[in-house]
Amino acid sequence: MHWVEYLYLSSITFSGALALSPSGDYAPAEVVCESGVNLLREASGLSSDEKAWLEKRDKLTEEAMKSFLTRATANFSDTSILEELFSNSSNVPKIGFAASGGGYRAMLNGAGMLSAFDNRTRGANEHGYGGLLQAATYLSGLSGGNWLVGTLAWNNWTSVQDIVDDFSDSDTSTIWDLEHSLLDAGGWNWAYSIERWAAVIDEVRDKKLAGFNVSLVDVWGRALSYYFFPDMNDGGDALTWSSIRDFDVFKNAEMPFPISVADELFTDSSSVNLNSTVFEFNPFEMGSWDETLNAFTDVKYLGTEVSNGEPVDDTKCVEGFDNTGFILGSSSDVFNLVTEAGFSFMITIMEYLFLGTVTEANGDEAKYGPNPFKDSSFYDESLYSDIVGSDTLYLVDGSEDGQNIPLLPLITEDRALDVVFAFDNSADTSDGWPDGASLVSTYERQFGLQGKNMAFPYVPDTDTFVNLGLNKRPTFFGCDASNLTDLNYIPPLIVYIPNSEYSYESNTLVEKLTYSTKERIGMIRNGFETATRGNFTEDSTLIGCMGCAIMRRKQESTNATLPTECESCFNSYCWNGTIAA
Ligand SMILES: *[C@@H]1O[C@H](CO)[C@@H](O)[C@H](O)[C@H]1NC(C)=O
Ligand SMILES: *[C@@H]1O[C@H](CO)[C@@H](O)[C@H](O)[C@H]1NC(C)=O
Ligand SMILES: *[C@@H]1O[C@H](CO)[C@@H](O)[C@H](O)[C@H]1NC(C)=O
Ligand SMILES: *[C@@H]1O[C@H](CO)[C@@H](O)[C@H](O)[C@H]1NC(C)=O
Ligand SMILES: *[C@@H]1O[C@H](CO)[C@@H](O)[C@H](O)[C@H]1NC(C)=O
Ligand SMILES: *[C@@H]1O[C@H](CO)[C@@H](O)[C@H](O)[C@H]1NC(C)=O
Ligand SMILES: *[C@@H]1O[C@H](CO)[C@@H](O)[C@H](O)[C@H]1NC(C)=O
Ligand SMILES: *[C@@H]1O[C@H](CO)[C@@H](O)[C@H](O)[C@H]1NC(C)=O
Ligand SMILES: *[C@@H]1O[C@H](CO)[C@@H](O)[C@H](O)[C@H]1NC(C)=O
Ligand SMILES: *[C@@H]1O[C@H](CO)[C@@H](O)[C@H](O)[C@H]1NC(C)=O
């Protein structure tokens, strides 16, 4: 008998201890909320929680930014610009990082790229941009990039270095132990695989029995979580997204503000495109800046039945719906990622147990029901949107609209960033490398239906990306604010960092679900080298050039003198408008 058949049988008997009292497991639970509470707000400006958090974060990033820029410009002939910028805290550059999707490939390459900016990585302070992650305000993730962000943030802001160091330690439960696929967690050990799947099924069933609709995303999110939160009880089945508010490292603003991105699927169609509403999840809220919704809800009370933000049943709220693994799964495309043999068994079991027929059209929707935006009135009525009428909000992988890098939350004017580092681990070309398509999509979105609240620098077509090699090394977009005045506002400068081969063939298949220790280390190391152009061996001035990019917007707005070294940097790294299609 195949182990999946065992699983099928054992899961029938495994259900003995089904608890309807859901606290402490995957099932959301009813709680009493304040009478008259309203969980919604219009998306005008940042939330007061985020603003209060930023006050703390800004103090820390200012210090870290100063020390990074001092190091980066150590060889510059004139560094008086630093005193100028740091004499007034409104002129300190603010930065964010965005990690693209692309399965485990994106998670691992992205980890390597991010580690080059993290002063906790060995070598990052010598041949990397160590300290810049400590100077960052925001960190967004989508799909595989979201797994990276989620793993670090919800594990008490652990570091990639710590994760890598644990790979060789066979005694501990290891984060990202991808030796075996999640479809077959025990490898040759069938009993282990069966136990794991039985646990996943049981967890999802708890949610279903508590009265919530479930989908393949619940199953997927639970299965993934065992790889991200191996130290937690049952792979973090009770770990909520909003619980990060209680982590000291977050409360003290000693980490960047994590954001996850997903797309809305219109209930009347299965297509997602640049007109779709893009959602973000942050530690305090989930919702959208797009005019088709223009609202945010308190992420902690997802699952509460509301009308225009008010609980339908006065003081009856729900907590625990915002399971971290569920949100990480909501932002990832199950069908694209899992085409391995064996997946059909997973679907068969899930169909049998709870879901009805699962198809490619409905299989990767995450069901947010009851809809937290039911009857919300903040959207622009001139735009068609069915979000507020639906009983359930359906979310899918954030890349389905073509934007595989989660840039929207970071370019929003209210967040006022100067630079966004965009890690692109997409597979656009036939051999699995990026070609800038994701940036092109974000650029184009500003001229369409959803473009009113966004601005993005000019970028060339994908052929030009390839022909000029802009997809092979770090490239800056939007270097001159004076050329961007036709846009809705001056957007951040984008530092684009595409996946490229240094010491490892990092264009692995998105569906690849097993990575040996050696492969994982190879990918992560290559990511570091990609971000640093071979640890600065290809260009020893690169760290200074990153410093120039970071200072650029504030240098422009304060009329400070641009260091002469920055001119040659911009000649080398800024896309200058040339088209080579
Ligand atoms: C990393 O940066 C933080 C914040 O600036 C600082 O407190 C810490 O000492 C640095 N750690 C290392 C190892 O450089
Ligand atoms: C400064 O210049 C020296 C000699 O050219 C070089 O070895 C070093 O990497 C440079 N440092 C930085 C931070 O650019
Ligand atoms: C700091 O800079 C901001 C923005 O450039 C300006 O509005 C403010 O007046 C400056 N504050 C001081 C004390 O110079
Ligand atoms: C580049 O630096 C990283 C991090 O220190 C290290 O793992 C890697 O081996 C280095 N690569 C080379 C070619 O030295
Ligand atoms: C989180 O990390 C900090 C230091 O990085 C440590 O002091 C603290 O004990 C950790 N908390 C938990 C719950 O592991
Ligand atoms: C987006 O909406 C605009 C305006 O309604 C429409 O012209 C365009 O065709 C739509 N684009 C897609 C891809 O559906
Ligand atoms: C579950 O789905 C059904 C059918 O779409 C819907 O009518 C119901 O409101 C949903 N229940 C919840 C709790 O979201
Ligand atoms: C910078 O210079 C421009 C043009 O010379 C001027 O319009 C602007 O007010 C100046 N800005 C500051 C902050 O001095
Ligand atoms: C712009 O960039 C292209 C290709 O990178 C280069 O050939 C050209 O000389 C540059 N033009 C200017 C005006 O710098
Ligand atoms: C400058 O702006 C024009 C549109 O006004 C645009 O076509 C061009 O690509 C921009 N150049 C750069 C380098 O962004």
PDB file of N, CA, C and O in Angstrom, residues 43-71:
ATOM      1  N   ALA A  43      -8.478  53.924   4.098  1.00  0.00           N
ATOM      2  CA  ALA A  43      -7.031  53.857   3.861  1.00  0.00           C
ATOM      3  C   ALA A  43      -6.461  55.241   3.561  1.00  0.00           C
ATOM      4  O   ALA A  43      -5.855  55.475   2.524  1.00  0.00           O
ATOM      5  N   SER A  44      -6.696  56.169   4.472  1.00  0.00           N
ATOM      6  CA  SER A  44      -6.111  57.501   4.279  1.00  0.00           C
ATOM      7  C   SER A  44      -4.971  57.653   5.272  1.00  0.00           C
ATOM      8  O   SER A  44      -5.185  57.833   6.457  1.00  0.00           O
ATOM      9  N   GLY A  45      -3.774  57.520   4.782  1.00  0.00           N
ATOM     10  CA  GLY A  45      -2.611  57.640   5.657  1.00  0.00           C
ATOM     11  C   GLY A  45      -2.327  56.356   6.412  1.00  0.00           C
ATOM     12  O   GLY A  45      -3.077  55.383   6.339  1.00  0.00           O
ATOM     13  N   LEU A  46      -1.219  56.377   7.139  1.00  0.00           N
ATOM     14  CA  LEU A  46      -0.815  55.200   7.904  1.00  0.00           C
ATOM     15  C   LEU A  46      -1.673  55.084   9.156  1.00  0.00           C
ATOM     16  O   LEU A  46      -2.192  56.081   9.661  1.00  0.00           O
ATOM     17  N   SER A  47      -1.777  53.866   9.686  1.00  0.00           N
ATOM     18  CA  SER A  47      -2.536  53.672  10.922  1.00  0.00           C
ATOM     19  C   SER A  47      -1.789  54.335  12.079  1.00  0.00           C
ATOM     20  O   SER A  47      -0.566  54.527  12.019  1.00  0.00           O
ATOM     21  N   SER A  48      -2.526  54.663  13.124  1.00  0.00           N
ATOM     22  CA  SER A  48      -1.860  55.287  14.277  1.00  0.00           C
ATOM     23  C   SER A  48      -0.880  54.305  14.921  1.00  0.00           C
ATOM     24  O   SER A  48       0.166  54.694  15.430  1.00  0.00           O
ATOM     25  N   ASP A  49      -1.194  53.003  14.861  1.00  0.00           N
ATOM     26  CA  ASP A  49      -0.267  52.008  15.402  1.00  0.00           C
ATOM     27  C   ASP A  49       1.057  52.006  14.628  1.00  0.00           C
ATOM     28  O   ASP A  49       2.133  51.935  15.210  1.00  0.00           O
ATOM     29  N   GLU A  50       0.931  52.070  13.312  1.00  0.00           N
ATOM     30  CA  GLU A  50       2.155  52.064  12.496  1.00  0.00           C
ATOM     31  C   GLU A  50       2.967  53.332  12.753  1.00  0.00           C
ATOM     32  O   GLU A  50       4.195  53.287  12.866  1.00  0.00           O
ATOM     33  N   LYS A  51       2.276  54.461  12.869  1.00  0.00           N
ATOM     34  CA  LYS A  51       2.994  55.731  13.123  1.00  0.00           C
ATOM     35  C   LYS A  51       3.739  55.685  14.451  1.00  0.00           C
ATOM     36  O   LYS A  51       4.888  56.114  14.543  1.00  0.00           O
ATOM     37  N   ALA A  52       3.065  55.147  15.470  1.00  0.00           N
ATOM     38  CA  ALA A  52       3.707  55.076  16.788  1.00  0.00           C
ATOM     39  C   ALA A  52       4.916  54.142  16.734  1.00  0.00           C
ATOM     40  O   ALA A  52       5.966  54.416  17.329  1.00  0.00           O
ATOM     41  N   TRP A  53       4.763  53.062  15.984  1.00  0.00           N
ATOM     42  CA  TRP A  53       5.875  52.111  15.843  1.00  0.00           C
ATOM     43  C   TRP A  53       7.045  52.773  15.111  1.00  0.00           C
ATOM     44  O   TRP A  53       8.204  52.599  15.485  1.00  0.00           O
ATOM     45  N   LEU A  54       6.725  53.546  14.064  1.00  0.00           N
ATOM     46  CA  LEU A  54       7.780  54.200  13.272  1.00  0.00           C
ATOM     47  C   LEU A  54       8.601  55.185  14.099  1.00  0.00           C
ATOM     48  O   LEU A  54       9.803  55.343  13.865  1.00  0.00           O
ATOM     49  N   GLU A  55       7.951  55.810  15.069  1.00  0.00           N
ATOM     50  CA  GLU A  55       8.720  56.743  15.907  1.00  0.00           C
ATOM     51  C   GLU A  55       9.873  56.030  16.590  1.00  0.00           C
ATOM     52  O   GLU A  55      10.966  56.573  16.717  1.00  0.00           O
ATOM     53  N   LYS A  56       9.596  54.801  17.022  1.00  0.00           N
ATOM     54  CA  LYS A  56      10.663  54.025  17.657  1.00  0.00           C
ATOM     55  C   LYS A  56      11.676  53.530  16.621  1.00  0.00           C
ATOM     56  O   LYS A  56      12.880  53.578  16.849  1.00  0.00           O
ATOM     57  N   ARG A  57      11.149  53.071  15.500  1.00  0.00           N
ATOM     58  CA  ARG A  57      12.039  52.503  14.477  1.00  0.00           C
ATOM     59  C   ARG A  57      12.973  53.571  13.899  1.00  0.00           C
ATOM     60  O   ARG A  57      14.153  53.324  13.668  1.00  0.00           O
ATOM     61  N   ASP A  58      12.430  54.755  13.672  1.00  0.00           N
ATOM     62  CA  ASP A  58      13.228  55.809  13.039  1.00  0.00           C
ATOM     63  C   ASP A  58      14.491  56.130  13.842  1.00  0.00           C
ATOM     64  O   ASP A  58      15.548  56.398  13.272  1.00  0.00           O
ATOM     65  N   LYS A  59      14.370  56.095  15.153  1.00  0.00           N
ATOM     66  CA  LYS A  59      15.545  56.393  15.986  1.00  0.00           C
ATOM     67  C   LYS A  59      16.644  55.362  15.750  1.00  0.00           C
ATOM     68  O   LYS A  59      17.825  55.691  15.668  1.00  0.00           O
ATOM     69  N   LEU A  60      16.233  54.097  15.638  1.00  0.00           N
ATOM     70  CA  LEU A  60      17.228  53.037  15.456  1.00  0.00           C
ATOM     71  C   LEU A  60      17.800  53.040  14.037  1.00  0.00           C
ATOM     72  O   LEU A  60      19.004  52.842  13.840  1.00  0.00           O
ATOM     73  N   THR A  61      16.934  53.251  13.045  1.00  0.00           N
ATOM     74  CA  THR A  61      17.437  53.212  11.667  1.00  0.00           C
ATOM     75  C   THR A  61      18.365  54.400  11.401  1.00  0.00           C
ATOM     76  O   THR A  61      19.302  54.289  10.616  1.00  0.00           O
ATOM     77  N   GLU A  62      18.105  55.508  12.052  1.00  0.00           N
ATOM     78  CA  GLU A  62      18.955  56.676  11.836  1.00  0.00           C
ATOM     79  C   GLU A  62      20.405  56.366  12.224  1.00  0.00           C
ATOM     80  O   GLU A  62      21.340  56.628  11.454  1.00  0.00           O
ATOM     81  N   GLU A  63      20.576  55.766  13.392  1.00  0.00           N
ATOM     82  CA  GLU A  63      21.916  55.365  13.850  1.00  0.00           C
ATOM     83  C   GLU A  63      22.563  54.391  12.871  1.00  0.00           C
ATOM     84  O   GLU A  63      23.719  54.528  12.479  1.00  0.00           O
ATOM     85  N   ALA A  64      21.770  53.348  12.513  1.00  0.00           N
ATOM     86  CA  ALA A  64      22.310  52.293  11.648  1.00  0.00           C
ATOM     87  C   ALA A  64      22.646  52.851  10.262  1.00  0.00           C
ATOM     88  O   ALA A  64      23.660  52.482   9.656  1.00  0.00           O
ATOM     89  N   MET A  65      21.796  53.755   9.764  1.00  0.00           N
ATOM     90  CA  MET A  65      22.030  54.334   8.439  1.00  0.00           C
ATOM     91  C   MET A  65      23.294  55.183   8.454  1.00  0.00           C
ATOM     92  O   MET A  65      24.106  55.149   7.520  1.00  0.00           O
ATOM     93  N   LYS A  66      23.470  55.919   9.523  1.00  0.00           N
ATOM     94  CA  LYS A  66      24.653  56.766   9.613  1.00  0.00           C
ATOM     95  C   LYS A  66      25.917  55.907   9.610  1.00  0.00           C
ATOM     96  O   LYS A  66      26.886  56.205   8.912  1.00  0.00           O
ATOM     97  N   SER A  67      25.874  54.822  10.353  1.00  0.00           N
ATOM     98  CA  SER A  67      27.102  54.029  10.387  1.00  0.00           C
ATOM     99  C   SER A  67      27.327  53.306   9.061  1.00  0.00           C
ATOM    100  O   SER A  67      28.459  53.194   8.602  1.00  0.00           O
ATOM    101  N   PHE A  68      26.245  52.885   8.401  1.00  0.00           N
ATOM    102  CA  PHE A  68      26.445  52.262   7.079  1.00  0.00           C
ATOM    103  C   PHE A  68      27.011  53.269   6.076  1.00  0.00           C
ATOM    104  O   PHE A  68      27.979  52.988   5.362  1.00  0.00           O
ATOM    105  N   LEU A  69      26.397  54.426   6.006  1.00  0.00           N
ATOM    106  CA  LEU A  69      26.837  55.403   4.995  1.00  0.00           C
ATOM    107  C   LEU A  69      28.259  55.889   5.273  1.00  0.00           C
ATOM    108  O   LEU A  69      29.021  56.168   4.339  1.00  0.00           O
ATOM    109  N   THR A  70      28.614  55.954   6.533  1.00  0.00           N
ATOM    110  CA  THR A  70      29.985  56.348   6.875  1.00  0.00           C
ATOM    111  C   THR A  70      30.978  55.318   6.327  1.00  0.00           C
ATOM    112  O   THR A  70      32.001  55.666   5.722  1.00  0.00           O
ATOM    113  N   ARG A  71      30.617  54.050   6.497  1.00  0.00           N
ATOM    114  CA  ARG A  71      31.483  52.989   5.960  1.00  0.00           C
ATOM    115  C   ARG A  71      31.494  53.004   4.430  1.00  0.00           C
ATOM    116  O   ARG A  71      32.547  52.909   3.804  1.00  0.00           O
TER     117      ARG A  71
END
